[in-house]
GROMACS .gro file of C-alpha atoms in nm:
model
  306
    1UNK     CA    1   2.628  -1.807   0.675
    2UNK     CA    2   2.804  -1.899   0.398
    3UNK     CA    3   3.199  -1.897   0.377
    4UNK     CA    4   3.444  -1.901   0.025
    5UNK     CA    5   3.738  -1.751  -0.136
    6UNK     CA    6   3.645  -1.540  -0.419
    7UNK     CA    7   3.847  -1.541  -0.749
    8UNK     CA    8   3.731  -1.250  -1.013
    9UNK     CA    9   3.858  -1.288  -1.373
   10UNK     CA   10   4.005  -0.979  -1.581
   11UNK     CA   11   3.776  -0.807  -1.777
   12UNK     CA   12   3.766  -0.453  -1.827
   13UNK     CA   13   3.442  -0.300  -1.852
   14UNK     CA   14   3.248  -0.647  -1.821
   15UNK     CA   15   3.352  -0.664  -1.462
   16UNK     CA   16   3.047  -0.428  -1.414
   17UNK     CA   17   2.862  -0.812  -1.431
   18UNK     CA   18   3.068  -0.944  -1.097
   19UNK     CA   19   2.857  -0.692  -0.886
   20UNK     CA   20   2.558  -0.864  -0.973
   21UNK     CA   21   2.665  -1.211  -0.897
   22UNK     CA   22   2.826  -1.067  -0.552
   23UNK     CA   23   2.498  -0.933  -0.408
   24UNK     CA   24   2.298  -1.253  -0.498
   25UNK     CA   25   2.542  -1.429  -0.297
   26UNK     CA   26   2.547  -1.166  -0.016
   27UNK     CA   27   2.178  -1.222   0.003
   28UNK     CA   28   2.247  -1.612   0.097
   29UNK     CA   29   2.486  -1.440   0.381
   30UNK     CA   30   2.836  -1.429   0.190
   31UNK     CA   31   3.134  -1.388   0.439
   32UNK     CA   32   3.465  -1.376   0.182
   33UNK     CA   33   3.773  -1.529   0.396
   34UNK     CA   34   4.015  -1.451   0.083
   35UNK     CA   35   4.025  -1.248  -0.245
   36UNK     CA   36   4.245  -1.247  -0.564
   37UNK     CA   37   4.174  -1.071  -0.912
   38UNK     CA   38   4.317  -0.995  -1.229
   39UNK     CA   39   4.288  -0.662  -1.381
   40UNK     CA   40   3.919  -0.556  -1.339
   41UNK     CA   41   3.899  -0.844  -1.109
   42UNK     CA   42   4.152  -0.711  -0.914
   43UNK     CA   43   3.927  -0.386  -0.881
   44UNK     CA   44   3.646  -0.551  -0.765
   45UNK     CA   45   3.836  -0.817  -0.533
   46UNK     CA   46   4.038  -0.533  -0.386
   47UNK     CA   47   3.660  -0.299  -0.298
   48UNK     CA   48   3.550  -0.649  -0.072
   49UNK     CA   49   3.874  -0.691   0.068
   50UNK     CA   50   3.840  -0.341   0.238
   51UNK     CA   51   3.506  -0.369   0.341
   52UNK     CA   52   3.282  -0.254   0.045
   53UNK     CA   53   2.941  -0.457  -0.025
   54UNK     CA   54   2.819  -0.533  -0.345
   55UNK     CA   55   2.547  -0.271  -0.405
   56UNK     CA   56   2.813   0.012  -0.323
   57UNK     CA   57   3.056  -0.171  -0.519
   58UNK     CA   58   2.792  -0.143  -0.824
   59UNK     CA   59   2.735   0.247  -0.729
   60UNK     CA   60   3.117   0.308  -0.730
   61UNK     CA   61   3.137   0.118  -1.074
   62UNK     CA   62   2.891   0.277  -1.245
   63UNK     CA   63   3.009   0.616  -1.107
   64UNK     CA   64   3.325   0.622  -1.240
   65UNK     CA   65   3.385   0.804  -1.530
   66UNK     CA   66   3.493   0.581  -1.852
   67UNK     CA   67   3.600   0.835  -2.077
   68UNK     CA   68   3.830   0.997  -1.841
   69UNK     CA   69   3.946   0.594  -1.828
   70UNK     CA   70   4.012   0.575  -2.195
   71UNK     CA   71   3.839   0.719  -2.439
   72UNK     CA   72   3.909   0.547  -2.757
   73UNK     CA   73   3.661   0.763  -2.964
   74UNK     CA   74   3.863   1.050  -2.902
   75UNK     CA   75   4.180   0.859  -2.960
   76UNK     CA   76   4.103   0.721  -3.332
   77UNK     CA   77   4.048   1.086  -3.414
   78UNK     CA   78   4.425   1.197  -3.348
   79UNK     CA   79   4.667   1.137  -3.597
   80UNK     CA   80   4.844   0.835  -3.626
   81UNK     CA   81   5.223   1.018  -3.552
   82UNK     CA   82   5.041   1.147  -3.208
   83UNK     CA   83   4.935   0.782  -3.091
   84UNK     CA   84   5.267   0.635  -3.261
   85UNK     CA   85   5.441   0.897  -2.992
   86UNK     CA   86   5.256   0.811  -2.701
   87UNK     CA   87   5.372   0.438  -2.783
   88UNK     CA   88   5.701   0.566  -2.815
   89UNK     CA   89   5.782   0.766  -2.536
   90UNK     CA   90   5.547   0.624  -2.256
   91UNK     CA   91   5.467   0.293  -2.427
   92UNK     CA   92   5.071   0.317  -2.393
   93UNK     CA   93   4.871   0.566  -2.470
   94UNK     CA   94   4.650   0.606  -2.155
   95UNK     CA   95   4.746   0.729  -1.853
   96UNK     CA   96   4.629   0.510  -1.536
   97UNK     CA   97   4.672   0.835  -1.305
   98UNK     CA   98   4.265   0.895  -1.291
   99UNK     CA   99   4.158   0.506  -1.255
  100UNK     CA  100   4.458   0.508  -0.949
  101UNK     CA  101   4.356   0.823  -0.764
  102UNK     CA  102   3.979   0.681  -0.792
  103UNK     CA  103   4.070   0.375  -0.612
  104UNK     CA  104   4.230   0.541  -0.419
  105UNK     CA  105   3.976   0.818  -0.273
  106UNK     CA  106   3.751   0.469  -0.255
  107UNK     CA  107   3.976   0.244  -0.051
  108UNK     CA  108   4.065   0.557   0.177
  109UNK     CA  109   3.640   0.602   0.265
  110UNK     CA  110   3.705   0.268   0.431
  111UNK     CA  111   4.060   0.403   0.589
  112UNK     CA  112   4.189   0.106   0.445
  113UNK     CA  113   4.474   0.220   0.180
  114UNK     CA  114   4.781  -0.014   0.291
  115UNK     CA  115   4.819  -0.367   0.277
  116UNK     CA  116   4.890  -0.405   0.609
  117UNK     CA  117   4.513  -0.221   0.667
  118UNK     CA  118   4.413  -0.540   0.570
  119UNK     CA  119   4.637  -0.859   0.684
  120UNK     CA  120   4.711  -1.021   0.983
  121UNK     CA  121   5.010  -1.137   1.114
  122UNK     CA  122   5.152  -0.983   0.803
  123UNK     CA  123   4.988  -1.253   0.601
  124UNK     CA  124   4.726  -1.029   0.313
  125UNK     CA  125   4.402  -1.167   0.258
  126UNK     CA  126   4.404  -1.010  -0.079
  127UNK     CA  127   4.596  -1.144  -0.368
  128UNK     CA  128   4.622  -0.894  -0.702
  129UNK     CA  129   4.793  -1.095  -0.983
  130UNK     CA  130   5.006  -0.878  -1.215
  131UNK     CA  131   5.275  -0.849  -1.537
  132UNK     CA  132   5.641  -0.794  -1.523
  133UNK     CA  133   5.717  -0.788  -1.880
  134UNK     CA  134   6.081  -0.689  -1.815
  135UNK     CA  135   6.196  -1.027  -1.614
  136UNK     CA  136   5.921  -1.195  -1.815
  137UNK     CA  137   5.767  -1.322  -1.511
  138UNK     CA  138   5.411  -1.330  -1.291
  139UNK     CA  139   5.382  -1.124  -1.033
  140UNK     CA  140   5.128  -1.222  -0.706
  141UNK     CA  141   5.102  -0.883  -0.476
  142UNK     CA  142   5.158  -0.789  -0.240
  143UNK     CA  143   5.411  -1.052  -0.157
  144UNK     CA  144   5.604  -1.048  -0.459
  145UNK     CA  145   5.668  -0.651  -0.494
  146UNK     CA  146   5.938  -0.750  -0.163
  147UNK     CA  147   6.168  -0.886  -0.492
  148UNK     CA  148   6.181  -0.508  -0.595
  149UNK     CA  149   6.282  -0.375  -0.199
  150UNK     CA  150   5.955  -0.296  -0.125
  151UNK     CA  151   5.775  -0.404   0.222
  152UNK     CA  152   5.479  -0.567   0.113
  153UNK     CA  153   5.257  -0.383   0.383
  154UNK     CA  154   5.337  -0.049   0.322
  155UNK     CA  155   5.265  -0.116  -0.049
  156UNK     CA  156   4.921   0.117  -0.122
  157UNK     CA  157   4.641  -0.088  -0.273
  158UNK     CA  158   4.524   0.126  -0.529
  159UNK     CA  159   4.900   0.082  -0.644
  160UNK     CA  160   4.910  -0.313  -0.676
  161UNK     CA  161   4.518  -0.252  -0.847
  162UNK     CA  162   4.634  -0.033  -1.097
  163UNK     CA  163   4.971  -0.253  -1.200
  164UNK     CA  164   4.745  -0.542  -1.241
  165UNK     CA  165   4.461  -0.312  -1.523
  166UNK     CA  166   4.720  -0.216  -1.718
  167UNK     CA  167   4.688  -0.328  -2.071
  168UNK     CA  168   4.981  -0.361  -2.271
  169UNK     CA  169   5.042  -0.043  -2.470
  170UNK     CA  170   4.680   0.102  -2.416
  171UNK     CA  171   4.806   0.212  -2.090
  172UNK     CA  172   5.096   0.307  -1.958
  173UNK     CA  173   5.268   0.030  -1.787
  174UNK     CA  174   5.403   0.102  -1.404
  175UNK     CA  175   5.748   0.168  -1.404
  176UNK     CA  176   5.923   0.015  -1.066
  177UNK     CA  177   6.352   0.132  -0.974
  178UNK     CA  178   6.544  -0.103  -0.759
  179UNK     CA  179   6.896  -0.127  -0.682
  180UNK     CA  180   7.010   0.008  -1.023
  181UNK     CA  181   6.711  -0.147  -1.241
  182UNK     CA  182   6.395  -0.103  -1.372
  183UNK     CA  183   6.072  -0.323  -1.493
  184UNK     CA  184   5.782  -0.240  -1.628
  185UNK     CA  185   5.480  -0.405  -1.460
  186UNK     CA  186   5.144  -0.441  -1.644
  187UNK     CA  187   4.763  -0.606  -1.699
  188UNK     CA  188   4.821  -0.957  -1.495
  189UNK     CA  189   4.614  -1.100  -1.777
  190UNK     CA  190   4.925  -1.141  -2.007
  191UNK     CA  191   4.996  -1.408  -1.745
  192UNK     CA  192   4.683  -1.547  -1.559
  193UNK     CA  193   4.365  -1.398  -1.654
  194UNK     CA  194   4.182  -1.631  -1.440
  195UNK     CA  195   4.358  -1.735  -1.100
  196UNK     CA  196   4.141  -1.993  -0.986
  197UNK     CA  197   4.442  -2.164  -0.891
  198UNK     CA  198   4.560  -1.958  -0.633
  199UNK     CA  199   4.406  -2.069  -0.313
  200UNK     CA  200   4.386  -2.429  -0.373
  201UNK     CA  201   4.563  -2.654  -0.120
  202UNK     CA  202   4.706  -2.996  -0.143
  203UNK     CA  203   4.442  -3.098   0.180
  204UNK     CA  204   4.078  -3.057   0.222
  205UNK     CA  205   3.970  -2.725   0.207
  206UNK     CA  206   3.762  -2.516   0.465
  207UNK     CA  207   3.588  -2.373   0.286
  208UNK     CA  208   3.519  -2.357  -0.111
  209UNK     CA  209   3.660  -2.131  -0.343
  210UNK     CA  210   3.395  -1.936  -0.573
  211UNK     CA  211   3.520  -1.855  -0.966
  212UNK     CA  212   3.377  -1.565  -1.142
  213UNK     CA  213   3.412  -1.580  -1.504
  214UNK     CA  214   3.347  -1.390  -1.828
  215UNK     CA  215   3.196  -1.597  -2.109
  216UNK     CA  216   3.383  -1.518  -2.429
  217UNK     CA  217   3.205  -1.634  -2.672
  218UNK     CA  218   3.048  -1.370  -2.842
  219UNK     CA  219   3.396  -1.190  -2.831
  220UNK     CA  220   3.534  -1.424  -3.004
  221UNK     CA  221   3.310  -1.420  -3.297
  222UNK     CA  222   3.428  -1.003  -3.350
  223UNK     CA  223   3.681  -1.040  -3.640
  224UNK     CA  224   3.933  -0.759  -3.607
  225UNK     CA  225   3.882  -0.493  -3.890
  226UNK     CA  226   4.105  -0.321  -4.146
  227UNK     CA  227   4.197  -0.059  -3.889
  228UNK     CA  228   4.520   0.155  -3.860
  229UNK     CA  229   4.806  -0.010  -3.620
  230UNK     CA  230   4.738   0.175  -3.332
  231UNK     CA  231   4.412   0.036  -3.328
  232UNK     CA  232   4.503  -0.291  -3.485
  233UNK     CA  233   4.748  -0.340  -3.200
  234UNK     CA  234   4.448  -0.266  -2.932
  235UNK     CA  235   4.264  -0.532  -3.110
  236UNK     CA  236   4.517  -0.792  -3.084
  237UNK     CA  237   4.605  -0.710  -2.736
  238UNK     CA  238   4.274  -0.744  -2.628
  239UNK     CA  239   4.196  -1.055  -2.761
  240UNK     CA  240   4.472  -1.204  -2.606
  241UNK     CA  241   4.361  -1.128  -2.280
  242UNK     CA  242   4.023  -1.177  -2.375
  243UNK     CA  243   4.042  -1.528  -2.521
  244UNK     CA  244   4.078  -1.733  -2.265
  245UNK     CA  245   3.922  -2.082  -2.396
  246UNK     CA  246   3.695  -2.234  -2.136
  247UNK     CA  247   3.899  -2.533  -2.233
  248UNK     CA  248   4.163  -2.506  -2.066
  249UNK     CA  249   3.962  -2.522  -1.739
  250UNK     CA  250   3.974  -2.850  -1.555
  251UNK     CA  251   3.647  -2.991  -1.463
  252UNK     CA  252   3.696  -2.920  -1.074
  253UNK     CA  253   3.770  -2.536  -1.184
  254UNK     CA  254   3.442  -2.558  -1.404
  255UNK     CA  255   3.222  -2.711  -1.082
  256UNK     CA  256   3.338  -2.390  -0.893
  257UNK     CA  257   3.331  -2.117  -1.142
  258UNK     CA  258   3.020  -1.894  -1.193
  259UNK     CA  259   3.002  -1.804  -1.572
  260UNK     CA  260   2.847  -1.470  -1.697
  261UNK     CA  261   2.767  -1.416  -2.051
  262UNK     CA  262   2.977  -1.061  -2.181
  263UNK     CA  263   2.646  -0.961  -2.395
  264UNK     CA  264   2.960  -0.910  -2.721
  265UNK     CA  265   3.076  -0.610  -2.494
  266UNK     CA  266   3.448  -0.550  -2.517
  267UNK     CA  267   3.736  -0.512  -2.229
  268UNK     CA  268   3.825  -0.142  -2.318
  269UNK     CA  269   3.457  -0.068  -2.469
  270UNK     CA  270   3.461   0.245  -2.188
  271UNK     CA  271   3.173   0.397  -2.377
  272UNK     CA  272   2.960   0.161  -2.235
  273UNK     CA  273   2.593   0.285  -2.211
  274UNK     CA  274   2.423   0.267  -1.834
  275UNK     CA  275   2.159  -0.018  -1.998
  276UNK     CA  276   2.433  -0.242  -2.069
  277UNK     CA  277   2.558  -0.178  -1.746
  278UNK     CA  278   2.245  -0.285  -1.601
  279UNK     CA  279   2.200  -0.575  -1.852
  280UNK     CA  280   2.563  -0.721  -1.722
  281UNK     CA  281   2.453  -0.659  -1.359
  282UNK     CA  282   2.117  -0.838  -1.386
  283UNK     CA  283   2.333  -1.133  -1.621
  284UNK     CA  284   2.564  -1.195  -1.287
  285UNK     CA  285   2.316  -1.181  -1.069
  286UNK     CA  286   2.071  -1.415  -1.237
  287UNK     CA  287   2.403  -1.702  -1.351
  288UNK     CA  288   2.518  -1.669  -0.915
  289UNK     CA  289   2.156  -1.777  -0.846
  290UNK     CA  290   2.145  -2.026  -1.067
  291UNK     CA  291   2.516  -2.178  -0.916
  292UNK     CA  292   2.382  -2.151  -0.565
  293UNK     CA  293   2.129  -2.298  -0.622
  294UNK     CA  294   2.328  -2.618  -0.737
  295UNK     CA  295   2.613  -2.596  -0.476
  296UNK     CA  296   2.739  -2.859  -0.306
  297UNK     CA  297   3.087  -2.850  -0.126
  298UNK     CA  298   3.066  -3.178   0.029
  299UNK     CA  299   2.991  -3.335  -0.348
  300UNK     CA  300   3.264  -3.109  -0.458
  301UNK     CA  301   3.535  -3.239  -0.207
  302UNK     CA  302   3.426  -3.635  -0.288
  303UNK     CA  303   3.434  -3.560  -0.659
  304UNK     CA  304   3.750  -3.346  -0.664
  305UNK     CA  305   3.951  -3.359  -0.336
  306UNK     CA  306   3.945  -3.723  -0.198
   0.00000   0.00000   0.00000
């Protein structure tokens, strides 16, 4: 049996990959003890943390319906004062209502909806890292939503999931009232895209905890094209959440992190074809065998933690 906390980067559409490298690790007898995620991360750390394994987890992704997600096909087509409005008035120009009630109809086949379906001792074993743009500050839920009057454990998952996906002005962000104020929460990547961080511990850990990762290279490479602003302001967005540099990881959050190459495919590229799908799968599958393979916690703790 093999025990770790699992940390899943954002990603959008990519995430698709993370199923891959989850069932090659379930295969070596995987038993998660703690889960965090950012944005798509957040999706797929939230489906283990109620109970999902990775091959329904890949059914359940590649189920859902994309275009009803975003569609930005359809959206280029409609005139620039439309989109300008959407900005304007609901500052994005998705909804996340069909992504939410998804998660939702998912997390309640496991009758696990609430927070507190999931802790212990009120203590979640799930971590969902998201955006308040209004205070200008990170948000880690479920324990930080108690700042807004809200009891952690009676806050719904698919809630804290769907704070943490939403992207800066392509969606809608998720508008939270307390005492006589508002914020505006959205995508957790605007502040940590990749929470490796959050589990660590000034002792010797129990157990390791397990990166996944996104390789950005290829992304990188995509100039952004003379577009119109709407579309210009996707662009930038994205790669702001998109590129983060592999440099900024320190060389015990490299030794723990499994990487999987993107194949070029973008965050919000929802009109991703079912062979990409399967060529991300079979990349994350093929990089967590490869990592396993290599694995060693005790060289880890003399390298990193003594």
């Amino acid at each position: 049996m093999l025990r770790a906390d699992g940390v899943f980067q954002g990603g959008g559409v990519k995430a698709t990959a993370f199923t891959g490298a989850i069932c090659r690790l379930e295969e070596e007898g995987m038993m998660w003890q703690r889960l965090a995620g950012t944005s798509a991360g957040a999706i797929i750390a939230a489906f283990l943390a109620v109970g999902y394994r990775g091959k329904e987890i890949k059914k359940i992704m590649y189920e859902l319906d994309y275009k009803k997600v975003g569609n930005m096909t359809a959206i280029k087509k409609f005139p620039l004062a439309k989109k300008s409005l959407g900005l304007i008035l609901e500052k994005g120009i998705f909804s996340t209502t069909y992504i939410e009630r998804y998660l939702e109809e998912a997390f309640k086949n496991k009758g696990k909806t609430k927070f507190k379906h999931i802790s212990l001792n009120k203590e979640s074993p799930l971590k969902i890292i998201a955006s308040d743009v209004t205070n200008k500050r990170l948000l880690i839920l479920p324990d930080d939503i108690k700042k807004y009057g809200i009891d952690p454990m009676e806050l719904d998952i698919a809630k804290a999931v769907t704070m943490s996906i939403s992207i800066p002005f392509f969606f809608t962000p998720i508008k939270i009232k307390y005492m006589d104020k508002e914020a505006f929460i959205v995508d957790g990547g605007i502040t940590s895209n990749y929470p490796i961080w959050i589990f660590d511990v000034k002792d010797i850990p129990r157990w390791p905890t397990f990166g996944f990762k996104l390789g950005n290279g290829e992304n990188l490479s995509r100039t952004i094209e003379n577009k119109d602003f709407i579309s210009y302001i996707m662009d930038v967005i994205e790669t702001t959440i998109d590129s983060y540099d592999e440099s900024y990881l320190r060389d015990k959050d490299k030794i723990r992190t499994i990487s999987i190459p993107a194949l070029g495919v973008k965050t919000t590229e929802f009109n991703i074809s079912l062979e990409t799908k399967e060529k991300l799968y079979k990349e994350g599958y093929e990089k967590a065998d490869e990592f396993i393979k290599k694995w060693d916690f005790r060289k880890y703790i003399r390298s990193y933690r003594i």
